[in-house]
Amino acid sequence: MPNFISEDPIEQALHRLQDESPKVLVQDWYKTDQTRRIVRSAVAEVLDRELPQESYDRVLFQTKCDNVFHLVLDHAAQGRQWAA
């Protein structure tokens, strides 16, 4: 299991999203609806696995998923990458 500098569960989940297998954050993934849906689904799966379930009700969980997806989408569209 990789070591993370941050203890923020959202940031840890983002790092795990990068490491997902099969890879979902492929080059230019943000340009098509199909790959966007795949990434959005992967975000929800990673957050569902990684976030403490007792802390998030269904509405808050969906809000977190949307926020993380849009953060990843914005980074990709601007050509920025996550630090390894």
PDB file of C-alpha atoms in Angstrom:
ATOM      1  CA  MET A   1       0.000   0.000   0.000  1.00  0.00           C
ATOM      2  CA  PRO A   2       1.524   3.365  -0.989  1.00  0.00           C
ATOM      3  CA  ASN A   3       2.363   5.979   1.628  1.00  0.00           C
ATOM      4  CA  PHE A   4       0.610   9.307   1.265  1.00  0.00           C
ATOM      5  CA  ILE A   5       1.854  12.595   2.640  1.00  0.00           C
ATOM      6  CA  SER A   6      -1.646  13.930   3.209  1.00  0.00           C
ATOM      7  CA  GLU A   7      -4.129  12.377   5.580  1.00  0.00           C
ATOM      8  CA  ASP A   8      -7.042  14.010   3.724  1.00  0.00           C
ATOM      9  CA  PRO A   9      -9.244  11.127   2.528  1.00  0.00           C
ATOM     10  CA  ILE A  10     -10.237  12.975  -0.658  1.00  0.00           C
ATOM     11  CA  GLU A  11      -6.606  13.567  -1.626  1.00  0.00           C
ATOM     12  CA  GLN A  12      -5.757   9.951  -0.855  1.00  0.00           C
ATOM     13  CA  ALA A  13      -8.661   8.852  -3.028  1.00  0.00           C
ATOM     14  CA  LEU A  14      -7.361  11.005  -5.895  1.00  0.00           C
ATOM     15  CA  HIS A  15      -4.004   9.257  -5.689  1.00  0.00           C
ATOM     16  CA  ARG A  16      -5.741   5.902  -5.684  1.00  0.00           C
ATOM     17  CA  LEU A  17      -7.721   6.943  -8.764  1.00  0.00           C
ATOM     18  CA  GLN A  18      -4.424   7.521 -10.545  1.00  0.00           C
ATOM     19  CA  ASP A  19      -3.320   4.014  -9.600  1.00  0.00           C
ATOM     20  CA  GLU A  20      -6.575   2.277 -10.583  1.00  0.00           C
ATOM     21  CA  SER A  21      -6.294  -0.731 -12.809  1.00  0.00           C
ATOM     22  CA  PRO A  22      -7.316  -0.661 -15.571  1.00  0.00           C
ATOM     23  CA  LYS A  23      -6.150   2.901 -16.025  1.00  0.00           C
ATOM     24  CA  VAL A  24      -9.013   5.347 -16.452  1.00  0.00           C
ATOM     25  CA  LEU A  25      -7.055   8.598 -16.574  1.00  0.00           C
ATOM     26  CA  VAL A  26      -5.691   8.019 -20.065  1.00  0.00           C
ATOM     27  CA  GLN A  27      -4.541  10.827 -22.331  1.00  0.00           C
ATOM     28  CA  ASP A  28      -7.402  13.093 -23.452  1.00  0.00           C
ATOM     29  CA  TRP A  29     -10.014  11.109 -21.484  1.00  0.00           C
ATOM     30  CA  TYR A  30     -11.943  14.307 -20.853  1.00  0.00           C
ATOM     31  CA  LYS A  31     -12.725  14.877 -24.531  1.00  0.00           C
ATOM     32  CA  THR A  32     -15.448  12.244 -24.983  1.00  0.00           C
ATOM     33  CA  ASP A  33     -18.649  11.522 -23.090  1.00  0.00           C
ATOM     34  CA  GLN A  34     -17.885   7.810 -22.879  1.00  0.00           C
ATOM     35  CA  THR A  35     -14.511   8.241 -21.182  1.00  0.00           C
ATOM     36  CA  ARG A  36     -15.932  10.955 -18.919  1.00  0.00           C
ATOM     37  CA  ARG A  37     -18.596   8.492 -17.742  1.00  0.00           C
ATOM     38  CA  ILE A  38     -15.914   5.865 -17.109  1.00  0.00           C
ATOM     39  CA  VAL A  39     -13.862   8.296 -15.025  1.00  0.00           C
ATOM     40  CA  ARG A  40     -16.929   9.537 -13.130  1.00  0.00           C
ATOM     41  CA  SER A  41     -17.811   5.936 -12.293  1.00  0.00           C
ATOM     42  CA  ALA A  42     -14.233   5.208 -11.194  1.00  0.00           C
ATOM     43  CA  VAL A  43     -14.287   8.297  -8.944  1.00  0.00           C
ATOM     44  CA  ALA A  44     -17.450   7.020  -7.249  1.00  0.00           C
ATOM     45  CA  GLU A  45     -15.982   3.517  -6.837  1.00  0.00           C
ATOM     46  CA  VAL A  46     -12.737   4.817  -5.324  1.00  0.00           C
ATOM     47  CA  LEU A  47     -14.514   7.200  -2.970  1.00  0.00           C
ATOM     48  CA  ASP A  48     -16.966   4.476  -1.957  1.00  0.00           C
ATOM     49  CA  ARG A  49     -14.021   2.238  -1.058  1.00  0.00           C
ATOM     50  CA  GLU A  50     -11.853   4.885   0.592  1.00  0.00           C
ATOM     51  CA  LEU A  51     -14.109   7.302   2.453  1.00  0.00           C
ATOM     52  CA  PRO A  52     -15.421   6.386   5.898  1.00  0.00           C
ATOM     53  CA  GLN A  53     -19.007   5.320   5.208  1.00  0.00           C
ATOM     54  CA  GLU A  54     -20.378   6.501   8.524  1.00  0.00           C
ATOM     55  CA  SER A  55     -19.333  10.081   7.711  1.00  0.00           C
ATOM     56  CA  TYR A  56     -21.205  10.528   4.422  1.00  0.00           C
ATOM     57  CA  ASP A  57     -24.900  10.221   3.714  1.00  0.00           C
ATOM     58  CA  ARG A  58     -26.046   9.548   0.141  1.00  0.00           C
ATOM     59  CA  VAL A  59     -26.458  13.227  -0.794  1.00  0.00           C
ATOM     60  CA  LEU A  60     -23.113  14.300   0.662  1.00  0.00           C
ATOM     61  CA  PHE A  61     -21.379  11.328  -0.972  1.00  0.00           C
ATOM     62  CA  GLN A  62     -22.784  12.312  -4.389  1.00  0.00           C
ATOM     63  CA  THR A  63     -21.670  15.910  -3.819  1.00  0.00           C
ATOM     64  CA  LYS A  64     -18.134  14.701  -2.981  1.00  0.00           C
ATOM     65  CA  CYS A  65     -18.103  12.504  -6.105  1.00  0.00           C
ATOM     66  CA  ASP A  66     -19.182  15.432  -8.278  1.00  0.00           C
ATOM     67  CA  ASN A  67     -16.598  17.743  -6.705  1.00  0.00           C
ATOM     68  CA  VAL A  68     -13.746  15.279  -7.174  1.00  0.00           C
ATOM     69  CA  PHE A  69     -14.788  14.502 -10.752  1.00  0.00           C
ATOM     70  CA  HIS A  70     -14.908  18.204 -11.657  1.00  0.00           C
ATOM     71  CA  LEU A  71     -11.532  18.796  -9.991  1.00  0.00           C
ATOM     72  CA  VAL A  72      -9.960  15.970 -11.999  1.00  0.00           C
ATOM     73  CA  LEU A  73     -11.740  17.160 -15.164  1.00  0.00           C
ATOM     74  CA  ASP A  74     -10.511  20.744 -14.707  1.00  0.00           C
ATOM     75  CA  HIS A  75      -6.944  19.571 -14.140  1.00  0.00           C
ATOM     76  CA  ALA A  76      -7.030  17.386 -17.253  1.00  0.00           C
ATOM     77  CA  ALA A  77      -8.615  20.062 -19.459  1.00  0.00           C
ATOM     78  CA  GLN A  78      -5.946  22.562 -18.382  1.00  0.00           C
ATOM     79  CA  GLY A  79      -3.138  20.094 -19.040  1.00  0.00           C
ATOM     80  CA  ARG A  80      -2.150  19.912 -15.384  1.00  0.00           C
ATOM     81  CA  GLN A  81      -1.122  16.673 -13.770  1.00  0.00           C
ATOM     82  CA  TRP A  82      -1.136  15.388 -10.209  1.00  0.00           C
ATOM     83  CA  ALA A  83       2.161  15.275  -8.361  1.00  0.00           C
ATOM     84  CA  ALA A  84       3.397  11.738  -7.958  1.00  0.00           C
TER      85      ALA A  84
END
